[in-house]
mmCIF file of C-alpha atoms and ligand atoms in Angstrom:
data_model
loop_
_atom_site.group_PDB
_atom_site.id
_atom_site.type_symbol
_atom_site.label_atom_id
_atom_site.label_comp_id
_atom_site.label_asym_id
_atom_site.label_seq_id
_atom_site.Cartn_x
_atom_site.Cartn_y
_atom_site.Cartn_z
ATOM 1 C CA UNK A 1 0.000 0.000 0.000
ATOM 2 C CA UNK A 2 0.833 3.287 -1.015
ATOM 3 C CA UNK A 3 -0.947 5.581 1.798
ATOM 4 C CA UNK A 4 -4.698 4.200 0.298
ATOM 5 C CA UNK A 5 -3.450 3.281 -2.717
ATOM 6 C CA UNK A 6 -2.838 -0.921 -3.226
ATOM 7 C CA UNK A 7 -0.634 -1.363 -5.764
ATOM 8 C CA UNK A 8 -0.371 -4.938 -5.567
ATOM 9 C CA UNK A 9 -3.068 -7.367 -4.494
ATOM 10 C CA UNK A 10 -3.136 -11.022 -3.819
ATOM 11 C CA UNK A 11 0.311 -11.566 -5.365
ATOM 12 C CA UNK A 12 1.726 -15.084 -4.759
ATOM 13 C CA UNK A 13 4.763 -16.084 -6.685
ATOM 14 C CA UNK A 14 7.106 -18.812 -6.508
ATOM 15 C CA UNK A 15 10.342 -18.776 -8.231
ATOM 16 C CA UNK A 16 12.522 -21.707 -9.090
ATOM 17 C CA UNK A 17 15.732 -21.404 -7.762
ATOM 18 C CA UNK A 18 17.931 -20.872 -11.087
ATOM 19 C CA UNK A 19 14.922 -19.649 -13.232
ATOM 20 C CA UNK A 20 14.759 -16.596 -15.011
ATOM 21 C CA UNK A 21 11.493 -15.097 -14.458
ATOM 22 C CA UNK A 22 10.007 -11.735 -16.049
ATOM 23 C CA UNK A 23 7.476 -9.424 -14.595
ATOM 24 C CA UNK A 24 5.803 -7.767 -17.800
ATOM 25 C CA UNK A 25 3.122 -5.589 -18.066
ATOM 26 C CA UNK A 26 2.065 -1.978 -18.467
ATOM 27 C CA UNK A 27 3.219 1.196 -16.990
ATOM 28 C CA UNK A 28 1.679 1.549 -13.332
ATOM 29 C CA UNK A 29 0.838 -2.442 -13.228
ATOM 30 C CA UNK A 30 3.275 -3.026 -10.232
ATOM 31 C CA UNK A 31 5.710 -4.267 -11.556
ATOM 32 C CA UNK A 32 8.691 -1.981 -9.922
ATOM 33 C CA UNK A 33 6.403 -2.437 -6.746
ATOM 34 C CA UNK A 34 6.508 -6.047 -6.519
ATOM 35 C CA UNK A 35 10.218 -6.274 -7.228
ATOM 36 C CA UNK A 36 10.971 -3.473 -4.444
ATOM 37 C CA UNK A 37 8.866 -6.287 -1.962
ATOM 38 C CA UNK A 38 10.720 -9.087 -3.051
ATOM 39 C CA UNK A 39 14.268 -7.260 -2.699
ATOM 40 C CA UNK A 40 13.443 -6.184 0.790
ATOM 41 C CA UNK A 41 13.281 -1.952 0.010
ATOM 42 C CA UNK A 42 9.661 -1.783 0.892
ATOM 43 C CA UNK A 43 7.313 -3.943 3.491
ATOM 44 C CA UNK A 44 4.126 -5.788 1.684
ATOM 45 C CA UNK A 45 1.192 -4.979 4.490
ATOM 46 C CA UNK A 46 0.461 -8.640 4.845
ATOM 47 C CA UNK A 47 2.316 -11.685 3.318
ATOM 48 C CA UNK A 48 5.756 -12.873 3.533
ATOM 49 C CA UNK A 49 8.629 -13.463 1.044
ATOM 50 C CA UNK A 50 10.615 -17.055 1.700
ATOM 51 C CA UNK A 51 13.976 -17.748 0.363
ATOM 52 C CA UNK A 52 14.712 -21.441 0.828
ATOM 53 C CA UNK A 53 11.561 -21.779 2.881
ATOM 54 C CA UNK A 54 13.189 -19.425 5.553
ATOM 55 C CA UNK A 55 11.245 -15.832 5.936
ATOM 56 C CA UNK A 56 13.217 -12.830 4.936
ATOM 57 C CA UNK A 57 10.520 -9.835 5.459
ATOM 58 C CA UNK A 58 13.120 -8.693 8.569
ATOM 59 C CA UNK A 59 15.806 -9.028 7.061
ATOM 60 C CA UNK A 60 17.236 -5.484 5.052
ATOM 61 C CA UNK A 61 17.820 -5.644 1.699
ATOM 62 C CA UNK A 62 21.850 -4.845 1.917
ATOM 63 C CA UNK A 63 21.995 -8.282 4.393
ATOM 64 C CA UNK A 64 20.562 -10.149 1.034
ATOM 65 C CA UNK A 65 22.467 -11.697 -1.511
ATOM 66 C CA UNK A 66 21.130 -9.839 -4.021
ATOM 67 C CA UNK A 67 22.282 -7.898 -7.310
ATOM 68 C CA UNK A 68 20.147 -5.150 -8.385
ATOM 69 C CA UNK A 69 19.118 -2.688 -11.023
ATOM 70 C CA UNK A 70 17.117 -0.298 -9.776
ATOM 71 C CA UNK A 71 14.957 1.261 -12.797
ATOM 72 C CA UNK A 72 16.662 5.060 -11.759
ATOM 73 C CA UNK A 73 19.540 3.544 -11.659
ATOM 74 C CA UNK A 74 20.695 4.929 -8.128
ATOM 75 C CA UNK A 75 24.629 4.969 -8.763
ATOM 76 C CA UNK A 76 26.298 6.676 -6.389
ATOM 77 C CA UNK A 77 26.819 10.344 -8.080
ATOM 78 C CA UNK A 78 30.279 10.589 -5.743
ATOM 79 C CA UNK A 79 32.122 7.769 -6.706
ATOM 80 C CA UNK A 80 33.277 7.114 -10.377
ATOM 81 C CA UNK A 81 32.121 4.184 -12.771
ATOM 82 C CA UNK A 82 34.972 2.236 -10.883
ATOM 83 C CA UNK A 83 34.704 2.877 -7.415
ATOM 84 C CA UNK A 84 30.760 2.433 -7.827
ATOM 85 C CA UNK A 85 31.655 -1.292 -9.350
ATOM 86 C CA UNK A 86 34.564 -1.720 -6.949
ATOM 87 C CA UNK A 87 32.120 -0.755 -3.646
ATOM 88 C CA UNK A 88 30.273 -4.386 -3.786
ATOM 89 C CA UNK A 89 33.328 -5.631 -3.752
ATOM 90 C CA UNK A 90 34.826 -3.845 -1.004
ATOM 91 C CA UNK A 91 31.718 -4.914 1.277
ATOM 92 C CA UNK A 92 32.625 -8.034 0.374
ATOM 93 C CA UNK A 93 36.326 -8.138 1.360
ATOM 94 C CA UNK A 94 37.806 -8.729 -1.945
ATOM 95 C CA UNK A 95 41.865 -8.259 -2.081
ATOM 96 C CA UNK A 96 42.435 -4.843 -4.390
ATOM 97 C CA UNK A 97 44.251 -6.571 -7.004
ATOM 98 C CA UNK A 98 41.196 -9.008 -7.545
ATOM 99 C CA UNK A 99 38.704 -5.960 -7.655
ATOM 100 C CA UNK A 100 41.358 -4.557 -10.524
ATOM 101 C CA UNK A 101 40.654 -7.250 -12.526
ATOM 102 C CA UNK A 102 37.285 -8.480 -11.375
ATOM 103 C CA UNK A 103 36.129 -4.807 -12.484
ATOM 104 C CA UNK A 104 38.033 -4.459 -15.758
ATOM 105 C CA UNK A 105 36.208 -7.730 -16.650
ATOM 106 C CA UNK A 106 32.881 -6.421 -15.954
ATOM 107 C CA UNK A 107 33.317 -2.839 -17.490
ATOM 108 C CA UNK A 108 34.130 -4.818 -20.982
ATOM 109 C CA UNK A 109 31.300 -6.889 -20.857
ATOM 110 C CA UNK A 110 28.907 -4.170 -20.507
ATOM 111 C CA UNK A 111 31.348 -2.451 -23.645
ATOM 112 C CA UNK A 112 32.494 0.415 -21.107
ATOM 113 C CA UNK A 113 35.895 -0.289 -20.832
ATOM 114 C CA UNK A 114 36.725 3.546 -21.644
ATOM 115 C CA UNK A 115 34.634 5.103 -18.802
ATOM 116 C CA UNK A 116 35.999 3.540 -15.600
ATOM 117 C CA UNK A 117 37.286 7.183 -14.373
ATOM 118 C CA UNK A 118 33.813 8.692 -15.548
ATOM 119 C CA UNK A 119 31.732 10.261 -12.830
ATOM 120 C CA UNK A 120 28.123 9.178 -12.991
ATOM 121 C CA UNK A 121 26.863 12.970 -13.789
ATOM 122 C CA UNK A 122 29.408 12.650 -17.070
ATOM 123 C CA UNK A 123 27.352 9.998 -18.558
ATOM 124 C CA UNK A 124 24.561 9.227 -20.832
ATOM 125 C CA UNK A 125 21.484 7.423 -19.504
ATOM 126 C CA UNK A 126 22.011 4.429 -21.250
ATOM 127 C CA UNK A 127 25.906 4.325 -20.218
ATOM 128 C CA UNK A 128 24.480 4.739 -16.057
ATOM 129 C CA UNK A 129 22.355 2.075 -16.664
ATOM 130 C CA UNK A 130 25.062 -0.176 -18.133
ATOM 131 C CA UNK A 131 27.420 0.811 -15.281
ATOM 132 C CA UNK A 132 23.980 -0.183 -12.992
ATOM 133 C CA UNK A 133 23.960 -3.423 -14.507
ATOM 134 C CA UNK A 134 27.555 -4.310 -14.269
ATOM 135 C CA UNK A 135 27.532 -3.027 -10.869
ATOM 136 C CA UNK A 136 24.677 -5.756 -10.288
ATOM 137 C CA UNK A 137 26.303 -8.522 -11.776
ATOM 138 C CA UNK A 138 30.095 -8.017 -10.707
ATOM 139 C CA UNK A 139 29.119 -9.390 -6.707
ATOM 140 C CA UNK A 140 27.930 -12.595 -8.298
ATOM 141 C CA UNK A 141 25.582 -12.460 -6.067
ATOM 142 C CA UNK A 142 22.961 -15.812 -6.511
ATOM 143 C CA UNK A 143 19.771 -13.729 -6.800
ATOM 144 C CA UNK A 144 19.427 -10.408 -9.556
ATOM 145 C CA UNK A 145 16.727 -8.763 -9.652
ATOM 146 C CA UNK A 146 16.335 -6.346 -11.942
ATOM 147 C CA UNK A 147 13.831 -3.286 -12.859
ATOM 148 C CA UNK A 148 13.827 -2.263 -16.414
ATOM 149 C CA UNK A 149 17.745 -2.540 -16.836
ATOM 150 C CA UNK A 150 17.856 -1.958 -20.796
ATOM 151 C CA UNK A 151 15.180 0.302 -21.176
ATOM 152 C CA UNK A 152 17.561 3.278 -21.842
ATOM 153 C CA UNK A 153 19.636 1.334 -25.004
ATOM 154 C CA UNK A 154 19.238 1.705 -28.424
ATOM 155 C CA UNK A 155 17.716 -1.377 -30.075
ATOM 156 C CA UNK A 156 21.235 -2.606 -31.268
ATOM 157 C CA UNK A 157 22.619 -2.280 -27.696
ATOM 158 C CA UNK A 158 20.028 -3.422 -26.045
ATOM 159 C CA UNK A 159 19.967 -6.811 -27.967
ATOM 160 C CA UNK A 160 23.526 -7.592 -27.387
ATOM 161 C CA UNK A 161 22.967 -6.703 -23.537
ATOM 162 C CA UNK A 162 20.127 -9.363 -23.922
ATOM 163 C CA UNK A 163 22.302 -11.864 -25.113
ATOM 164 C CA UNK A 164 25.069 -11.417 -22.503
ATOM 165 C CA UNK A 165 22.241 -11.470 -19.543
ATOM 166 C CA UNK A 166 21.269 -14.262 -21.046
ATOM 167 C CA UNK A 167 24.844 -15.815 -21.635
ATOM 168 C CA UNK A 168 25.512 -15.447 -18.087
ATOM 169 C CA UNK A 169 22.703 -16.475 -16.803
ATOM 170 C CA UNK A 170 23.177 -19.881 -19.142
ATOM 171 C CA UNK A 171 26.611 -20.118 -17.631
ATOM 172 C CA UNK A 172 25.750 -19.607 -13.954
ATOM 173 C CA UNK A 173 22.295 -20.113 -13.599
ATOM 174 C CA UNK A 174 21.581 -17.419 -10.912
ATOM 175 C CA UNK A 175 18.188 -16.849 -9.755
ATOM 176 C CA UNK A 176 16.834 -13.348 -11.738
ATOM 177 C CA UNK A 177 13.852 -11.766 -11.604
ATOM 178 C CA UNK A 178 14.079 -9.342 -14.988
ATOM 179 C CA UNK A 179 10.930 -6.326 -14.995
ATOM 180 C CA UNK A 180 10.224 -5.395 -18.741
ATOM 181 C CA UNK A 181 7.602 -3.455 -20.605
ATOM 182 C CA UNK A 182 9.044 -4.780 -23.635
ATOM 183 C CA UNK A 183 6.947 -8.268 -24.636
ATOM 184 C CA UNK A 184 9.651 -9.024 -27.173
ATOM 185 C CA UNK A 185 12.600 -8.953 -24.641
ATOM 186 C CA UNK A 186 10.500 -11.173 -21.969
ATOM 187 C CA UNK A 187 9.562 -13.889 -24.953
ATOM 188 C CA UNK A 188 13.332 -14.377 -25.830
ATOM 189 C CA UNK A 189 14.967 -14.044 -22.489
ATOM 190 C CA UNK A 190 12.696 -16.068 -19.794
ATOM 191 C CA UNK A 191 12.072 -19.467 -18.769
ATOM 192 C CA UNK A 192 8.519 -18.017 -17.240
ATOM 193 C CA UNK A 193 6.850 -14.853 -17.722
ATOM 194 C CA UNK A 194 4.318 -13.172 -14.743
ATOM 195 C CA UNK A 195 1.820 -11.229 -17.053
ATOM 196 C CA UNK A 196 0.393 -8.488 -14.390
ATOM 197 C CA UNK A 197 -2.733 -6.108 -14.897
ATOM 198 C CA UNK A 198 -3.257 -3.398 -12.511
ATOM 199 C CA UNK A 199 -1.472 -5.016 -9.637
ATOM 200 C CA UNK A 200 -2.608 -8.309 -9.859
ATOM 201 C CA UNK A 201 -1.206 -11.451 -12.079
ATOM 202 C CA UNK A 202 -3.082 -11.762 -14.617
ATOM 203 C CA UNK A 203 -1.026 -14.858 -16.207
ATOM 204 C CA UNK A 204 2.304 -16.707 -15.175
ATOM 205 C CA UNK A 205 2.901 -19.337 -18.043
ATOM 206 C CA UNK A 206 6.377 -20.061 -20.161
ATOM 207 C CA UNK A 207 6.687 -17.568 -23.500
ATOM 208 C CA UNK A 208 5.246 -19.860 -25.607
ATOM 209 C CA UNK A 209 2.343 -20.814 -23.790
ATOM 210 C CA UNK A 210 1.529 -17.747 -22.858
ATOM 211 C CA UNK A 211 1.770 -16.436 -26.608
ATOM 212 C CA UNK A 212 -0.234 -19.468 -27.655
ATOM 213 C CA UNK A 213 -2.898 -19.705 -24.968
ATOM 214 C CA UNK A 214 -3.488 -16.652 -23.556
ATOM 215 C CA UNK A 215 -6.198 -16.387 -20.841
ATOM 216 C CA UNK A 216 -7.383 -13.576 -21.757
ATOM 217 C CA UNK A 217 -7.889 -10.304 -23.963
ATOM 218 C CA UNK A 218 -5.786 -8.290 -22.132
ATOM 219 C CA UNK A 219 -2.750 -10.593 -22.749
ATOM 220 C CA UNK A 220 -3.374 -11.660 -25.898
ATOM 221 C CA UNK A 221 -2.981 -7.898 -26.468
ATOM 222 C CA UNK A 222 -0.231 -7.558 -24.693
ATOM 223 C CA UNK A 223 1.921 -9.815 -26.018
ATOM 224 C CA UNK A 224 1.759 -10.115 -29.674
ATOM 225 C CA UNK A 225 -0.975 -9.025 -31.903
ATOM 226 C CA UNK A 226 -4.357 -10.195 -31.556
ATOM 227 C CA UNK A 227 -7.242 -10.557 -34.043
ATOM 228 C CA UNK A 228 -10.603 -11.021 -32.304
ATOM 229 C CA UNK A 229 -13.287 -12.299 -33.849
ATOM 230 C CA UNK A 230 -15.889 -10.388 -32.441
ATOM 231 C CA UNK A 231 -19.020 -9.313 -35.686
ATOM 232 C CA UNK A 232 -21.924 -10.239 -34.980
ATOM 233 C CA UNK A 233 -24.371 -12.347 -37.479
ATOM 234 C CA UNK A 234 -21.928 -15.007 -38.718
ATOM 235 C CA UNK A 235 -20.998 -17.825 -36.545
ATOM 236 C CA UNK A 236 -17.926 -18.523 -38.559
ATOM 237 C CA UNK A 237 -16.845 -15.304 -37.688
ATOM 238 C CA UNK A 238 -17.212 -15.258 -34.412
ATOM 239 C CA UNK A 239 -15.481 -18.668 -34.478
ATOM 240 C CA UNK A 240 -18.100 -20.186 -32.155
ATOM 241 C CA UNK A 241 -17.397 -19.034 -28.856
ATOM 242 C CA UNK A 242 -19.075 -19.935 -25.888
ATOM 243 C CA UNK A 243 -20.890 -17.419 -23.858
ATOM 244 C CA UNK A 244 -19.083 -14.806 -22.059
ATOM 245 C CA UNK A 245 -15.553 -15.601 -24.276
ATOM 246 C CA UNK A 246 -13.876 -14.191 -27.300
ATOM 247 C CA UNK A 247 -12.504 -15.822 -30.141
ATOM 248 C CA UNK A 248 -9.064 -14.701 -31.046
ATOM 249 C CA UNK A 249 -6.687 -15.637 -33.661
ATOM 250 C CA UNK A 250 -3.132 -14.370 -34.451
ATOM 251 C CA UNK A 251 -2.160 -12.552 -36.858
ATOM 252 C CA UNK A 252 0.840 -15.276 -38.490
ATOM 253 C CA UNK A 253 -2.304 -18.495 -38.245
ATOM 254 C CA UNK A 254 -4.108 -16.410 -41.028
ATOM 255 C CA UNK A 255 -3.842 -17.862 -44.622
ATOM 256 C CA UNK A 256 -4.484 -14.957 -46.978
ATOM 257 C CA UNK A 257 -5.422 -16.122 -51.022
ATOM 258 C CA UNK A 258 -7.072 -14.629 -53.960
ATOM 259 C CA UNK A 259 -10.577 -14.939 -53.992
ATOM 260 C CA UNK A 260 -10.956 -16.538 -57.155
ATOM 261 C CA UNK A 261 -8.479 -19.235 -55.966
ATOM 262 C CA UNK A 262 -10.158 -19.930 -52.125
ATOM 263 C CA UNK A 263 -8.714 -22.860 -49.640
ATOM 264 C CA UNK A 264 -11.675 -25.052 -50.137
ATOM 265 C CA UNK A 265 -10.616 -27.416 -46.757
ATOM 266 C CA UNK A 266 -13.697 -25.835 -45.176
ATOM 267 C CA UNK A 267 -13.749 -28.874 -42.593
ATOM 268 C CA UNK A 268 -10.682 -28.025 -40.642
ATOM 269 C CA UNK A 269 -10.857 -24.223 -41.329
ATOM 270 C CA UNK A 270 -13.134 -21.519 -40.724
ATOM 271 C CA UNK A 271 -12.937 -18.817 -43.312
ATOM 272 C CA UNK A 272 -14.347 -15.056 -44.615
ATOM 273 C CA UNK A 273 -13.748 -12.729 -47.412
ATOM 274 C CA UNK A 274 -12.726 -9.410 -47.296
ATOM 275 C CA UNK A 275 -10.536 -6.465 -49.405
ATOM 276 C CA UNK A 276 -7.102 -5.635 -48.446
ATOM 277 C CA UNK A 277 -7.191 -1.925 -46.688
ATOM 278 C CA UNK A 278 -3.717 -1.904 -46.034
ATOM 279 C CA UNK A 279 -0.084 -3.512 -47.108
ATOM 280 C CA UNK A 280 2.857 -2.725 -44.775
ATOM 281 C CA UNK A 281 6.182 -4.014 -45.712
ATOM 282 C CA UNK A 282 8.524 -4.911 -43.142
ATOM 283 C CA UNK A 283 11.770 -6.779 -44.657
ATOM 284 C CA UNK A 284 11.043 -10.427 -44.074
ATOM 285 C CA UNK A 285 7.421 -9.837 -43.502
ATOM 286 C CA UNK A 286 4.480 -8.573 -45.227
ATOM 287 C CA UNK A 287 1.124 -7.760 -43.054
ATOM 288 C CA UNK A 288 -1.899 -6.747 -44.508
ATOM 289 C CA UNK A 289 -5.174 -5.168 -42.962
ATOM 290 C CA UNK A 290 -8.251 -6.749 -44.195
ATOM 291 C CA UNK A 291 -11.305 -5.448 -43.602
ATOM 292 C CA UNK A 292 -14.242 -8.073 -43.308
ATOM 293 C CA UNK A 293 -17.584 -6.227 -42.806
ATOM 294 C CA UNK A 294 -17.196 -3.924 -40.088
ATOM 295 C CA UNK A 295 -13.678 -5.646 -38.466
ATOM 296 C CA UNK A 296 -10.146 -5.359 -39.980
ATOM 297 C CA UNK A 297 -8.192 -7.908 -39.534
ATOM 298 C CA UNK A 298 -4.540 -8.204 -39.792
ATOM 299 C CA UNK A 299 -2.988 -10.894 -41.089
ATOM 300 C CA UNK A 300 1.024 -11.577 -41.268
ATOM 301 C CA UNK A 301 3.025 -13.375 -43.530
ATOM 302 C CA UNK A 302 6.518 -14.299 -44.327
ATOM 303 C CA UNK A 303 7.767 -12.562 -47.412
ATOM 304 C CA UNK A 304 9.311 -15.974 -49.835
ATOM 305 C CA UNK A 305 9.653 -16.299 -53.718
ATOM 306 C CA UNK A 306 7.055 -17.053 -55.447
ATOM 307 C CA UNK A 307 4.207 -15.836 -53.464
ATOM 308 C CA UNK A 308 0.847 -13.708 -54.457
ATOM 309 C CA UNK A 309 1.521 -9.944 -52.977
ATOM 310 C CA UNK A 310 -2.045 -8.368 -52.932
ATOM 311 C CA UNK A 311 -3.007 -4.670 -53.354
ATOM 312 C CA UNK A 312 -5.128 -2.228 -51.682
ATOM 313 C CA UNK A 313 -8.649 -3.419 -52.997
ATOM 314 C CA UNK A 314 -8.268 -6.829 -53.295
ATOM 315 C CA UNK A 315 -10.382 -8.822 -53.005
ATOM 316 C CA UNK A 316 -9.391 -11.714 -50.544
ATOM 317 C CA UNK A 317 -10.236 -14.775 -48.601
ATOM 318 C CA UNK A 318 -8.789 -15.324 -45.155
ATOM 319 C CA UNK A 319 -8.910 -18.829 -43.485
ATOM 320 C CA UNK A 320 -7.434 -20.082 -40.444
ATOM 321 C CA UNK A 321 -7.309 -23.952 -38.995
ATOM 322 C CA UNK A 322 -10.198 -23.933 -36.288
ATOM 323 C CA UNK A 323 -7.928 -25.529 -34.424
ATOM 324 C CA UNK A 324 -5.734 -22.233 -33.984
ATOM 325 C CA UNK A 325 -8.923 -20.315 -32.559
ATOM 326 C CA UNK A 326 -8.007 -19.853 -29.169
ATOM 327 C CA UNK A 327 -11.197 -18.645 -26.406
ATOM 328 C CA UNK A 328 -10.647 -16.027 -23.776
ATOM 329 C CA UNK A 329 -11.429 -14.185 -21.106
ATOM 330 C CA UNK A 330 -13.374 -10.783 -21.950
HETATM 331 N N1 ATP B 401 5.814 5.847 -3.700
HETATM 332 C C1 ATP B 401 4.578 5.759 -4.201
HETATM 333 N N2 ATP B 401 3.539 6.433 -3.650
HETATM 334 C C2 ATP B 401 2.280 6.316 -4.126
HETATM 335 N N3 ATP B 401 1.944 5.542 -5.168
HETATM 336 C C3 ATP B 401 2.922 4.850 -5.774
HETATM 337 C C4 ATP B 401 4.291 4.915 -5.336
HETATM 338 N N4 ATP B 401 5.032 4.123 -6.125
HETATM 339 C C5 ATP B 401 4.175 3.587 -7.022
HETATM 340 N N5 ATP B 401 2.909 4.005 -6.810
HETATM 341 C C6 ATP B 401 1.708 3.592 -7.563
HETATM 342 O O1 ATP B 401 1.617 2.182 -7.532
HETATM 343 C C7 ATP B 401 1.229 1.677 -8.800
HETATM 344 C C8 ATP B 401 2.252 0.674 -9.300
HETATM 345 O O2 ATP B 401 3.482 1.337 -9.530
HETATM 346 P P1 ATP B 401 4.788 0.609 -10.046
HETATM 347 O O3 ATP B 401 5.896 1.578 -9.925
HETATM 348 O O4 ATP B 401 4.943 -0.675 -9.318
HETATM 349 O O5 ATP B 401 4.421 0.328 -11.568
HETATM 350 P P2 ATP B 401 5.300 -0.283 -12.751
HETATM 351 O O6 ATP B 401 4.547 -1.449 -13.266
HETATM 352 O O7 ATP B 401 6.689 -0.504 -12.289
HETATM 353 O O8 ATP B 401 5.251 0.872 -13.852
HETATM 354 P P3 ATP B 401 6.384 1.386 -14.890
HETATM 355 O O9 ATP B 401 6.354 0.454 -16.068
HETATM 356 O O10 ATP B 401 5.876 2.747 -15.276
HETATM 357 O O11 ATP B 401 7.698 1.428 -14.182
HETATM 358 C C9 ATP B 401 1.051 2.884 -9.712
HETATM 359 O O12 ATP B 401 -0.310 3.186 -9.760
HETATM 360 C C10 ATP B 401 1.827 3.972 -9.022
HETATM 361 O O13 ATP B 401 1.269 5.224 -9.274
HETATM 362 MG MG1 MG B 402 8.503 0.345 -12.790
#
């Protein structure tokens, strides 16, 4: 609770020891709020957090094992890249020769090797959080928990950070609880992914369960694109949901072909015409925007030799394996 504000209800988690787990959701969901309870920096009003079935609600977050990224950052604006990377260290005893080389190791993996004498103030935001995440990482402690910790990179920086989080975490296995906004970075980097919706989990599942059988609307939305087949009249179209559920399908299930040439397999597959509204071209993928009565839906394909490319005003049939229809949740 903020004063009367909850910003977390009935959250109950457990993580594997060695998993990498993402929080994702939308801004103001909870997500920085439920990693600041887990890592000790604030006090749910009831519950308890266990760590090897022993309670740690009383203990402070600096006596935990823990490496984190706060999503401000929080480097310490006196000390320079090096001493704020050598001060985990320090706390921990290490010899100064070993913190010499312990930190020179880190500052090249986060591709800072130039900035050790830097003070905090001197750099960009995406350079404070890279010094925030090395700064994490270079106790080696067996828990990271992390808020956010890319969200300042350009796309190519960000990937290869991605792939080195993901490196190490292959190589040691530490425990790390990673909070993203981003529904592409959670799908490639985590074994599970907590789907939350104004303070509550909405959906814990692994990436690709949770892409293919979303619960509901509201992640189905969020991760990935959804079509939902929602008009009213034809059953096909509304796929034949039950009462109170939608019928959704995605976007790469859709076969699109000329009208003059339809998919006649009308036993597995459910199918409606429409005209094309819309072509976007995207390198390796085409998507197209069909609008069937009063709906559009969009439809993606893989661009590959050979194939039919439509234009606006076509006239189309889409069709999709019945099979692929997946019912949700309002
Ligand atoms: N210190 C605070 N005082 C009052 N309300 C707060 C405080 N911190 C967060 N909140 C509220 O709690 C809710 C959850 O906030 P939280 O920071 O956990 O969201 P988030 O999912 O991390 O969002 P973002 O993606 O924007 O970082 C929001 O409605 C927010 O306004
Ligand atoms: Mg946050």
């Amino acid at each position: 609770m903020y004063g009367r504000t909850a910003a977390l209800r009935d959250f109950s988690l457990t993580v594997r020891r060695g998993e990498f787990l993402t929080i994702l959701g939308p801004s103001g969901s909870g997500k920085t709020t439920a990693l600041m309870i887990l890592a000790g920096f604030e006090a749910p009003s009831s519950g308890d957090i266990l760590i090897a079935q022993k309670s740690v609600a009383a203990v402070p977050p600096f006596r935990r094992d823990q490496g984190i990224v706060f999503q401000s950052y929080a480097l310490f604006p006196h000390l320079t890249v090096r001493q704020n990377l050598e001060f985990p260290l320090e706390m921990r005893g290490m010899k100064a020769n070993d913190r010499l080389a312990k930190v020179d190791r880190t500052l090249e993996q986060v591709h800072l090797k130039e900035f050790g004498s830097r003070m905090p103030s001197q750099l960009s935001g995406g350079q404070q959080q890279r010094v925030a995440l090395a700064r994490a990482l270079i106790a080696d402690s067996p828990v990271l928990l992390l808020d956010e910790p890319l969200g300042a990179l350009d796309r190519n920086l960000r990937e290869q950070m991605q792939s080195e989080i993901k490196q190490l975490h292959r190589e040691f296995g530490k425990t790390t609880i990673f909070v993203t906004h981003d529904q592409e970075e959670a799908l490639t980097l985590s074994d599970r992914i907590v789907v939350m919706r104004a303070g509550r989990i909405e959906q814990v599942d692994a990436p690709e369960a949770l892409y293919d059988r979303p619960i509901s609307r509201f992640v189905a939305n969020f991760l990935g694109e959804a079509n939902i087949l929602s008009q009213d009249g034809s059953d096909t179209f509304k796929g034949g949901a039950p009462a109170g559920k939608v019928a959704m399908i995605r976007p790469e299930r859709i076969t699109i072909r000329s009208f003059a040439f339809p998919s006649v397999d009308l036993e597995k597959r459910q199918s409606v015409m429409g005209h094309v509204e819309e072509m976007i071209y995207a390198g390796p993928l085409r998507k197209y925007h069909v609008r069937v009565g009063d709906e559009v839906l969009v439809v993606r394909e893989h661009v590959a030799s050979g194939q039919l490319i439509f234009q606006l005003g076509d006239r189309v049939q889409l069709s999709w394996l019945r099979s692929d229809v997946r019912f949700l949740a309002e």
